[in-house]
Coordinates of C-alpha atoms and ligand atoms in Angstrom, one line a residue:
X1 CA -124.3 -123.7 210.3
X2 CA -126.4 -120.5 209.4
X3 CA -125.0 -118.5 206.4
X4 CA -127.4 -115.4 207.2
X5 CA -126.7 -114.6 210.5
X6 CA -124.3 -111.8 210.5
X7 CA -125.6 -109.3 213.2
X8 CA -122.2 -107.5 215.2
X9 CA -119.1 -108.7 213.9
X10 CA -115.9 -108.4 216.2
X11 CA -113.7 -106.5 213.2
X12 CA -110.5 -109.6 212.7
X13 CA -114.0 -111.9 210.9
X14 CA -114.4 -109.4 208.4
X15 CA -118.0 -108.7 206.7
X16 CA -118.6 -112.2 204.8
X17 CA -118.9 -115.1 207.4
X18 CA -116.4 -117.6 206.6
X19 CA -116.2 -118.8 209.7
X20 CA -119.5 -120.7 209.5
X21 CA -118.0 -122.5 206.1
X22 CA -116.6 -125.5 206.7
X23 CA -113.1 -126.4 207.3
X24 CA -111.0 -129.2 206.3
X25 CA -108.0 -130.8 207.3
X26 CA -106.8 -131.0 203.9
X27 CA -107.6 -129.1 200.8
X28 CA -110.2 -130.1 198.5
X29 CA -107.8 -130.5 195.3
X30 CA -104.8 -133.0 196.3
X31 CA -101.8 -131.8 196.8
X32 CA -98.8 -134.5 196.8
X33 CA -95.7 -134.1 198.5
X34 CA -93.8 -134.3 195.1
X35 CA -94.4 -130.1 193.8
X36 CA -92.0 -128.7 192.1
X37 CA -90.6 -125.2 192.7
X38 CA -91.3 -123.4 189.1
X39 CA -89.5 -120.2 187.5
X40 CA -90.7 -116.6 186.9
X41 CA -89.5 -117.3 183.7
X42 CA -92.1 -120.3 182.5
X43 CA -94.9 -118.0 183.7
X44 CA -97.0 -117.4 180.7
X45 CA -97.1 -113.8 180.5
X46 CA -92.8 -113.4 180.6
X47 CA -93.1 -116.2 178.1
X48 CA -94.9 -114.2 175.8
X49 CA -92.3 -111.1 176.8
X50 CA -89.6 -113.1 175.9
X51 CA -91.3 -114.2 172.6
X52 CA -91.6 -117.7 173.5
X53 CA -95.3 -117.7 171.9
X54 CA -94.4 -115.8 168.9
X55 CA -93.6 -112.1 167.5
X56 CA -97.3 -110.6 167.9
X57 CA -97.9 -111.8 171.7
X58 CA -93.9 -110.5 172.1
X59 CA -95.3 -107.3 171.1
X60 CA -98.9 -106.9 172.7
X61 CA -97.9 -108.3 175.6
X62 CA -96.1 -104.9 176.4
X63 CA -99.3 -102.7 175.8
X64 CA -102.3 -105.2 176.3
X65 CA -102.6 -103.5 179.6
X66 CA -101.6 -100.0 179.0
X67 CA -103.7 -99.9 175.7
X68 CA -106.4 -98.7 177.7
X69 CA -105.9 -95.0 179.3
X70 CA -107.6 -96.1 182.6
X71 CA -105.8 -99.4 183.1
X72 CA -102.6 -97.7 182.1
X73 CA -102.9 -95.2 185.1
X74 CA -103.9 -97.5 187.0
X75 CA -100.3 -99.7 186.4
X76 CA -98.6 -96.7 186.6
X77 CA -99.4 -95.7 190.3
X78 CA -99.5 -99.8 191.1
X79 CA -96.2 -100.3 189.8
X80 CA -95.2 -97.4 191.9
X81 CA -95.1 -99.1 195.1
X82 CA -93.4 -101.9 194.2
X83 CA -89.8 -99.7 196.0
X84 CA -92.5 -100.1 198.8
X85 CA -92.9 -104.0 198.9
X86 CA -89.4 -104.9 201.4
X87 CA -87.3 -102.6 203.7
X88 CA -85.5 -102.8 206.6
X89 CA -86.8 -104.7 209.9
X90 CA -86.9 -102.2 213.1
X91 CA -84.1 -104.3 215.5
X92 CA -85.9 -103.7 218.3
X93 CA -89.3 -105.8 218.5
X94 CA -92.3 -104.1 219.5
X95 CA -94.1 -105.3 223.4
X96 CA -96.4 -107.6 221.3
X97 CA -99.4 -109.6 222.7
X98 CA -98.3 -113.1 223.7
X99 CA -101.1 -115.3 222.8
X100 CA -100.9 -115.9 219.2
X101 CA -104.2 -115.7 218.1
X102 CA -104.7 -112.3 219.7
X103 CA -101.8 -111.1 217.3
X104 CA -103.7 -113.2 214.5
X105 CA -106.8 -111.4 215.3
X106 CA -105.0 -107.8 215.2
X107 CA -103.5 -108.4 211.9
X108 CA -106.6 -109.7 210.9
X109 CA -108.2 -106.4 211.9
X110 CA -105.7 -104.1 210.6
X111 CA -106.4 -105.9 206.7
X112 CA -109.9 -105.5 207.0
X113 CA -109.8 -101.5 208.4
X114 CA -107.4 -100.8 205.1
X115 CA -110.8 -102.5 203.4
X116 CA -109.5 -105.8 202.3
X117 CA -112.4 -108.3 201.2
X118 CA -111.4 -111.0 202.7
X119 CA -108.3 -112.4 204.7
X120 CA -106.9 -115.6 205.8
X121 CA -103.3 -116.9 207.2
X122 CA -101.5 -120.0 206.5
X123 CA -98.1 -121.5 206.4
X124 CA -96.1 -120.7 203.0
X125 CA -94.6 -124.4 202.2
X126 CA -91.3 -124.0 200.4
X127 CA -93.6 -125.3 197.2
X128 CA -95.4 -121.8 196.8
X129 CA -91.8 -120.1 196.4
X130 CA -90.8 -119.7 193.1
X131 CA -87.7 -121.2 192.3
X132 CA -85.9 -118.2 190.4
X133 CA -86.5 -114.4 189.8
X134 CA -87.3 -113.2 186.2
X135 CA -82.7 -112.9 186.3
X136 CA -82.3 -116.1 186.8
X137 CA -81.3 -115.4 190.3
X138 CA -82.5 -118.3 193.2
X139 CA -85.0 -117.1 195.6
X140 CA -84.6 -118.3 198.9
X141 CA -88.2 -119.7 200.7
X142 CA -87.3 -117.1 203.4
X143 CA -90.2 -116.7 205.8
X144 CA -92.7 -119.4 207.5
X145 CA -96.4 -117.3 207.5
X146 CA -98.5 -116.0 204.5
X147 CA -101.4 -112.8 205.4
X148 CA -103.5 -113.8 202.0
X149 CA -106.0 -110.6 201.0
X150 CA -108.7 -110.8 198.5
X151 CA -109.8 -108.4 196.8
X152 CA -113.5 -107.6 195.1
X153 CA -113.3 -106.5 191.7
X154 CA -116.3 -105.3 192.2
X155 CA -120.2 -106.5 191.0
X156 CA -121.4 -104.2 188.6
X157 CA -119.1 -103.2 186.9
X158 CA -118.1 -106.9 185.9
X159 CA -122.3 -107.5 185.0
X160 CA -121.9 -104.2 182.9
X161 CA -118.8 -105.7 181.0
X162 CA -118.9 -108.6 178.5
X163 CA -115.4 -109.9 180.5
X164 CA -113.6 -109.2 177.8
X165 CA -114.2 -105.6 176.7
X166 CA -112.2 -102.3 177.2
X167 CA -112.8 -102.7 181.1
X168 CA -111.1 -105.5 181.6
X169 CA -107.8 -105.8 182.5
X170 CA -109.1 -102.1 184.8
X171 CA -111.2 -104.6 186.9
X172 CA -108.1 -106.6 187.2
X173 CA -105.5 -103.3 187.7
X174 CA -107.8 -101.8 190.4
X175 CA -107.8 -104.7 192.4
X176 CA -103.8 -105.4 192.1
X177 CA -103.9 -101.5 193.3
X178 CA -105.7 -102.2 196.2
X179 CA -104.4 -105.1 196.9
X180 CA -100.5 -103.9 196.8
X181 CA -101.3 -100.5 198.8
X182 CA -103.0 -102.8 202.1
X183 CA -99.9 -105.6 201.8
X184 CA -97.0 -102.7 201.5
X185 CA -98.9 -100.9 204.7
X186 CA -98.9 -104.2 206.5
X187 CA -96.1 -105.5 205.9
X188 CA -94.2 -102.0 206.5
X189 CA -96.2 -102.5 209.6
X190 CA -94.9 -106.0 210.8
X191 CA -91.4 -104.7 209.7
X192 CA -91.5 -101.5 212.2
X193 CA -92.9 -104.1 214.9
X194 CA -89.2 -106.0 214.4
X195 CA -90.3 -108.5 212.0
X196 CA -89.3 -109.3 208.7
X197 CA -92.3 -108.9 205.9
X198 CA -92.4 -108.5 202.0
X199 CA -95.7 -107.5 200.2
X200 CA -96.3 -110.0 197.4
X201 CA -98.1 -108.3 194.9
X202 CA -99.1 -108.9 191.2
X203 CA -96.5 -106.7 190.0
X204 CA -93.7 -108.4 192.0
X205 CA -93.7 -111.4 194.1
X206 CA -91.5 -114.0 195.1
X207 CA -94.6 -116.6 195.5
X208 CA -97.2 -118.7 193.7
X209 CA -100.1 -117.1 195.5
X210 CA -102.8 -119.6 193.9
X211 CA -101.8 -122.5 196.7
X212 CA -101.7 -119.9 199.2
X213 CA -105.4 -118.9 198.8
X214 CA -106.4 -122.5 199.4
X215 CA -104.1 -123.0 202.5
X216 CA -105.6 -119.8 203.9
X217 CA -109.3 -121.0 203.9
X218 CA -110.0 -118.7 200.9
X219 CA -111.9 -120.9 198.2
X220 CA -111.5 -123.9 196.5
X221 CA -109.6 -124.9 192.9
X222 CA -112.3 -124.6 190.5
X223 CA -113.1 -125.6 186.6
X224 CA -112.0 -122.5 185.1
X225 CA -108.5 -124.0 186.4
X226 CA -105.9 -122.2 188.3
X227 CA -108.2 -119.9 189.7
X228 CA -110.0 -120.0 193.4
X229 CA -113.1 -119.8 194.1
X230 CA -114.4 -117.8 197.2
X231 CA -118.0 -118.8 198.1
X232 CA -119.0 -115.0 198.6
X233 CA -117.1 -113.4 195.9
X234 CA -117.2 -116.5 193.5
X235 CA -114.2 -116.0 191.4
X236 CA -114.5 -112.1 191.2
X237 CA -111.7 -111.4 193.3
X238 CA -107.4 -110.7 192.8
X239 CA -104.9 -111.8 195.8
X240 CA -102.2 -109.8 197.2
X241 CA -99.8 -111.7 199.6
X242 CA -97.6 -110.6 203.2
X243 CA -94.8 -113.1 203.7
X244 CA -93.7 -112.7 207.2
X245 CA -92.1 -114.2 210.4
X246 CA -94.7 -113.1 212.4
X247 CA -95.7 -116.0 214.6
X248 CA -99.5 -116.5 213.5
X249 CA -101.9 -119.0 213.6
X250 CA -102.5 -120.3 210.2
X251 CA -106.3 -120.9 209.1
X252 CA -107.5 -124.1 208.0
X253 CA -108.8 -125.0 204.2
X254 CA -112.0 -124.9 203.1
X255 CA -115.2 -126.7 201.5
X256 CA -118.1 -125.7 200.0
X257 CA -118.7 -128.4 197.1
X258 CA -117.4 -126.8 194.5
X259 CA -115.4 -129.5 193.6
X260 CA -119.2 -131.6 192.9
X261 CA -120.6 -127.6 191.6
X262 CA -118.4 -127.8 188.8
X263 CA -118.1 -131.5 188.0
X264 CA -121.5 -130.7 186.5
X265 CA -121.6 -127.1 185.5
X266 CA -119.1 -126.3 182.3
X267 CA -120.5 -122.7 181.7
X268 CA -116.4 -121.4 182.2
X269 CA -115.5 -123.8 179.4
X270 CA -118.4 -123.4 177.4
X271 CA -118.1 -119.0 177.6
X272 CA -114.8 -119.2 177.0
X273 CA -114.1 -117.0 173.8
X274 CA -110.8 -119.3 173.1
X275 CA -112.1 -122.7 174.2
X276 CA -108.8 -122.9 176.9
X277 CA -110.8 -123.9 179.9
X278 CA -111.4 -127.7 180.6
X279 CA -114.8 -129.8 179.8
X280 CA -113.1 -132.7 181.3
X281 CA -112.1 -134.6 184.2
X282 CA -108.8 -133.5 186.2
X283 CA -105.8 -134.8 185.6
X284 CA -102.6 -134.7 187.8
X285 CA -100.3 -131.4 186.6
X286 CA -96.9 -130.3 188.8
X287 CA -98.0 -132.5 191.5
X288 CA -102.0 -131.1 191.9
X289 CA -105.1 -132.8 190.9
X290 CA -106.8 -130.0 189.0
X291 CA -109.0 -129.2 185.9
X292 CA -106.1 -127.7 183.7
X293 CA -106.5 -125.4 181.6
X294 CA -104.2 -124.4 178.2
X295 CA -102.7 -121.4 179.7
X296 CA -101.6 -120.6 176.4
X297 CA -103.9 -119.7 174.4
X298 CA -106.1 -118.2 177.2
X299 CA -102.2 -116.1 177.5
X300 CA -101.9 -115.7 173.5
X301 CA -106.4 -114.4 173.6
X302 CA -105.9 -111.8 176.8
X303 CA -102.7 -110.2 175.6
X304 CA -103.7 -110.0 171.6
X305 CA -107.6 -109.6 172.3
X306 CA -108.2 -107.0 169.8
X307 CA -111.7 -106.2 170.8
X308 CA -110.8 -105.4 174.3
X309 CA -108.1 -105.3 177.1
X310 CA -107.3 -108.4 178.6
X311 CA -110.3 -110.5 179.7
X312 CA -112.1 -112.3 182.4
X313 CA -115.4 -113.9 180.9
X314 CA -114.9 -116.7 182.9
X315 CA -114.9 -115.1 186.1
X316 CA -117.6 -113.5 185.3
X317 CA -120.0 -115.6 184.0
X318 CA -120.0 -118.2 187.1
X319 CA -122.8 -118.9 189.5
X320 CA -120.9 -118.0 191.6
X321 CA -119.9 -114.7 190.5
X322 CA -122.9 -112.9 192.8
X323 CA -124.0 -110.0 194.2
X324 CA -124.3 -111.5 197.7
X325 CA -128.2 -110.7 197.9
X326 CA -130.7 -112.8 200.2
X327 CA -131.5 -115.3 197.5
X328 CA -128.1 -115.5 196.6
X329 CA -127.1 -116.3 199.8
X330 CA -130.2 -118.8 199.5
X331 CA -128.6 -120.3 196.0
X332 CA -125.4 -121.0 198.0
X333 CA -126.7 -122.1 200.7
X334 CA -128.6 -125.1 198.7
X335 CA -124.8 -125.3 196.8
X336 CA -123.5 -126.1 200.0
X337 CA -126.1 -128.4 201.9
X338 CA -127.9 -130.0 199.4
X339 CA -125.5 -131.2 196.6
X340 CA -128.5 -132.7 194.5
X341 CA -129.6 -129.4 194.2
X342 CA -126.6 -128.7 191.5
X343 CA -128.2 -129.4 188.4
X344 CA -131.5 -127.4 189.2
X345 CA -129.1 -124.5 190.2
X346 CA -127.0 -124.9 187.3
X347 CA -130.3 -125.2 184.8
X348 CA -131.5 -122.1 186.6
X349 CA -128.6 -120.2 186.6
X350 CA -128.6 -120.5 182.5
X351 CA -132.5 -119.4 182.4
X352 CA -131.8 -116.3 184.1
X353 CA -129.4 -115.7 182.0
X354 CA -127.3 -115.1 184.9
X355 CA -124.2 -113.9 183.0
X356 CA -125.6 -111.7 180.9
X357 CA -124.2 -108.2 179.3
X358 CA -126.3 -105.5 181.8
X359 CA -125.6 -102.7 179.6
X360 CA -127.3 -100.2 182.4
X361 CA -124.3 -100.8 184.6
X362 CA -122.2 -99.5 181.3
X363 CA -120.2 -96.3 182.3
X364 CA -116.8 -96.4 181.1
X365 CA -115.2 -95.3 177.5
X366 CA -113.7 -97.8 174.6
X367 CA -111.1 -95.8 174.5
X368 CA -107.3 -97.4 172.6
X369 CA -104.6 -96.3 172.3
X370 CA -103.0 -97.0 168.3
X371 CA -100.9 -95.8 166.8
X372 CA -99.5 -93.8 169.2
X373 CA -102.6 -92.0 169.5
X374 CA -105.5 -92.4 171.6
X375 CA -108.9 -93.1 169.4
X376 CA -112.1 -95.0 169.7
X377 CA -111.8 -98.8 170.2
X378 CA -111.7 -100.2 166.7
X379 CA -113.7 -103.2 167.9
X380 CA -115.7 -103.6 170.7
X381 CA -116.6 -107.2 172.6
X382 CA -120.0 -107.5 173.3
X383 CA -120.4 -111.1 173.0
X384 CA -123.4 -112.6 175.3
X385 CA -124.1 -115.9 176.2
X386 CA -124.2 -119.0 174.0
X387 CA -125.9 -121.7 176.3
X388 CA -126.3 -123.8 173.5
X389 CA -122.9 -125.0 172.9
X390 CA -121.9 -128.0 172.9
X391 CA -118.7 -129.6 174.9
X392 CA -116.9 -130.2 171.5
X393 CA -116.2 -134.5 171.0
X394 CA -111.9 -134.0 171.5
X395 CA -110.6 -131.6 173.4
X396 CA -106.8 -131.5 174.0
X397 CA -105.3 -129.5 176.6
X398 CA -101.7 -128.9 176.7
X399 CA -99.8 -130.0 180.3
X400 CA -96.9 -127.4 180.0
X401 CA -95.2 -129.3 182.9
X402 CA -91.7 -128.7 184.4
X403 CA -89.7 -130.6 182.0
X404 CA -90.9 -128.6 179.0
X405 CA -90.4 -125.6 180.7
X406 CA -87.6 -123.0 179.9
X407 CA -84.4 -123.1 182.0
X408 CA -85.0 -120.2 184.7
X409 CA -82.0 -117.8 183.1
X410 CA -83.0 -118.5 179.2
X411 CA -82.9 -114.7 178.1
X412 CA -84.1 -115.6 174.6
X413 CA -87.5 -116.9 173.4
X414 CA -87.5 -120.6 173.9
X415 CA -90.8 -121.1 171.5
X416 CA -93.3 -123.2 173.3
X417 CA -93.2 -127.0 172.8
X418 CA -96.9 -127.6 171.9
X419 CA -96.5 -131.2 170.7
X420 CA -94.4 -132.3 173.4
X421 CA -97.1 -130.7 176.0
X422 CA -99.6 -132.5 174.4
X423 CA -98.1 -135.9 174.6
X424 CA -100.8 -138.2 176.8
X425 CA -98.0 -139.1 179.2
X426 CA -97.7 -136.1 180.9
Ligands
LIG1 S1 -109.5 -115.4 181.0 FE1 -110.7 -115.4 179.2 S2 -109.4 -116.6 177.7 FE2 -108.7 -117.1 179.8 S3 -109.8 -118.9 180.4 FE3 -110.9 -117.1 181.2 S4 -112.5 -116.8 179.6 FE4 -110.9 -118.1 178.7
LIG2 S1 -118.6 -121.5 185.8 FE1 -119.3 -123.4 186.8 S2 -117.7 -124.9 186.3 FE2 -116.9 -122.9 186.0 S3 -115.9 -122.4 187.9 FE3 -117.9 -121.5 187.9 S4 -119.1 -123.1 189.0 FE4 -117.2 -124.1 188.3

């Protein structure tokens, strides 16, 4: 396998070369046959909505997005297209190429002109369907195929940013964006070839896309928990999702080492402003073996972060979080084919203070809106990196597991059961 070689590129491989990563027949976290189908509802974010972590995240939660006047109009135009995401299927279907993997190849093709990153197919198991809308109402696992896009959030404004600062939940808002405008043209697309298709998309979808990015052949489960890891984009990416019945031909998993990368490196959990990312071993959670993190405080931090909107340190201070230059593309290449190369990596990764605030690559405003009014940021996070800490001696995470969750039509806060998630059984 040669990483560098990219030279012509027939247009359905895209412009980072996955295929010379290897594949798997299985992915690299386990997956058991026992998963269960969650709610909207026990998501973290409509928890705090529904005041389930308390009165301030039940407020924040509706502004800790639009608090910033650039993320704010970036939600507005994304949650514009969500009337976009389903429509009717042309009864007629379209003369469509016969083999398969031609009609992979074209889909493929047509992500990557609307300038996806990076694309991969799969089967959607009736595990990545969630089990009922935000209503209460029963989704229905209704088609057999997943088109999974990622999306860049793009290098240097991420190096620019602390991860937490008044750009943060932007980087996030103009991936979603770009994300939901490629899946609603595809899947209007696969719909007017007499196929059914529904964009998933971060502002509405029916499925847990984090299983569908490792089905795909997208990345691997990493430390920071139930986020992927791509080897070119690291973690610096968002999904969007096109469930269809388009026959394709699914992609396999992949694996790069990063299950070995971060046994050893612990920079996620160490960076992490609220500590809710993992220093441990995995443990077994909803039927995968993961590194889990406690999904509510990193919830309760991003939505009441009062020195910026949202955040995503994590992301960005990983190795992996690169720029995809030659001696990047070195440093992963040693990741991949020389495992006992981790630790120098790792060591080295902390002495270049890889991670670090670049303020040259600053060029956005703090800008808040408070009190109805929009000012200058109050606070500001410029945090930088603090290689000296320590894994502290306990660390507990919560496991907020199905049977603690609240019942998928529970309208009222349902206040989360901390002791009971912390219990050692689950
Ligand atoms: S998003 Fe922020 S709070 Fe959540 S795990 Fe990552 S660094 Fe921690
Ligand atoms: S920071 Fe290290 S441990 Fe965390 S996800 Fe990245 S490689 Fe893995």
């Amino acid at each position: 396998m040669n990483i560098f070689s990219q030279g012509k590129r027939p247009l359905h491989l895209g412009k980072y070369p996955m295929e010379k990563i290897r594949r798997v027949e299985q992915t690299t976290t386990r997956i058991t046959d026992q998963i269960p189908r969650v709610s909207k509802r026990a998501n973290f974010f409509n928890r705090a909505r529904f005041g389930d972590l308390g009165d301030k995240p039940a407020q924040e939660v509706r502004r800790f997005v639009t608090k910033s006047p650039l993320s704010k109009a970036l939600d507005v135009v994304a949650s514009s297209q969500v009337p976009l995401q389903d429509g009717p299927v042309n009864p007629q279907k379209a003369p469509l190429p016969e083999d398969p993997q031609e009609l992979t190849n074209h889909i493929k093709a047509l992500c990557y002109f609307l300038d996806a990153d990076v694309v991969g197919m799969c089967e959607a198991p009736e595990y990545v369907w969630y089990s009922h809308d935000l209503q209460g109402n029963p989704i229905q696992a209704r088609h057999r195929y997943a088109i999974v896009l990622l999306i860049d959030q793009g290098y240097e404004t991420m190096a620019g940013s602390s991860g937490d600062d008044w750009i943060s939940s932007s980087q996030s808002y103009r991936a979603y964006l770009k994300g939901s405008t490629i899946a609603c043209i595809v899947a209007d697309y696969i719909r007017q070839l007499g196929y059914e298709a529904r964009a998933q998309t971060d502002q509405d979808s029916e499925v847990v896309q984090t299983p569908l990015i490792l089905l795909a052949g997208l990345g691997e489960l990493s430390r920071i928990g139930e986020v992927v890891l791509n080897p070119f984009l690291g973690p610096r990416f968002k999904s969007a999702v096109i469930t269809t019945n388009l026959p394709l031909v699914p992609d396999q998993p992949i694996d790069f080492g990063l299950q070995r990368f971060c046994q050893t490196c612990m920079k996620c959990a160490r960076e992490c402003p609220c500590s809710a990312i993992s220093f441990g071993d995995k443990v077994m959670f909803n039927g995968y073996e993961m590194w889990k993190p406690d999904v509510e405080a990193c919830t309760r931090y991003r939505v009441t972060n009062p020195g910026g909107s949202s955040c995503g340190r994590c992301m960005k201070v990983c190795p992996f979080n690169r720029e995809n230059l030659l001696h990047h593309r070195l440093a992963l290449w040693l990741a991949i084919h020389v495992p006992a190369s981790h630790p120098l990596l790792i060591w080295l990764d902390d002495f270049l203070q890889h991670g670090r605030r670049q303020t040259k690559w600053k060029w956005w405003l703090d800008l808040e809106y408070r009190e109805g009014q929009l000012k200058q940021a109050e606070r500001i996070n410029t945090r930088d990196l603090r290689p000296q800490r320590k894994a502290p001696k306990h660390q507990v995470i919560p496991l907020y597991s199905i049977e603690v969750n609240p019942p998928p039509d529970f309208r009222e806060a349902f206040p989360v059961k901390r002791g009971e998630a912390l219990k050692p059984d689950r």
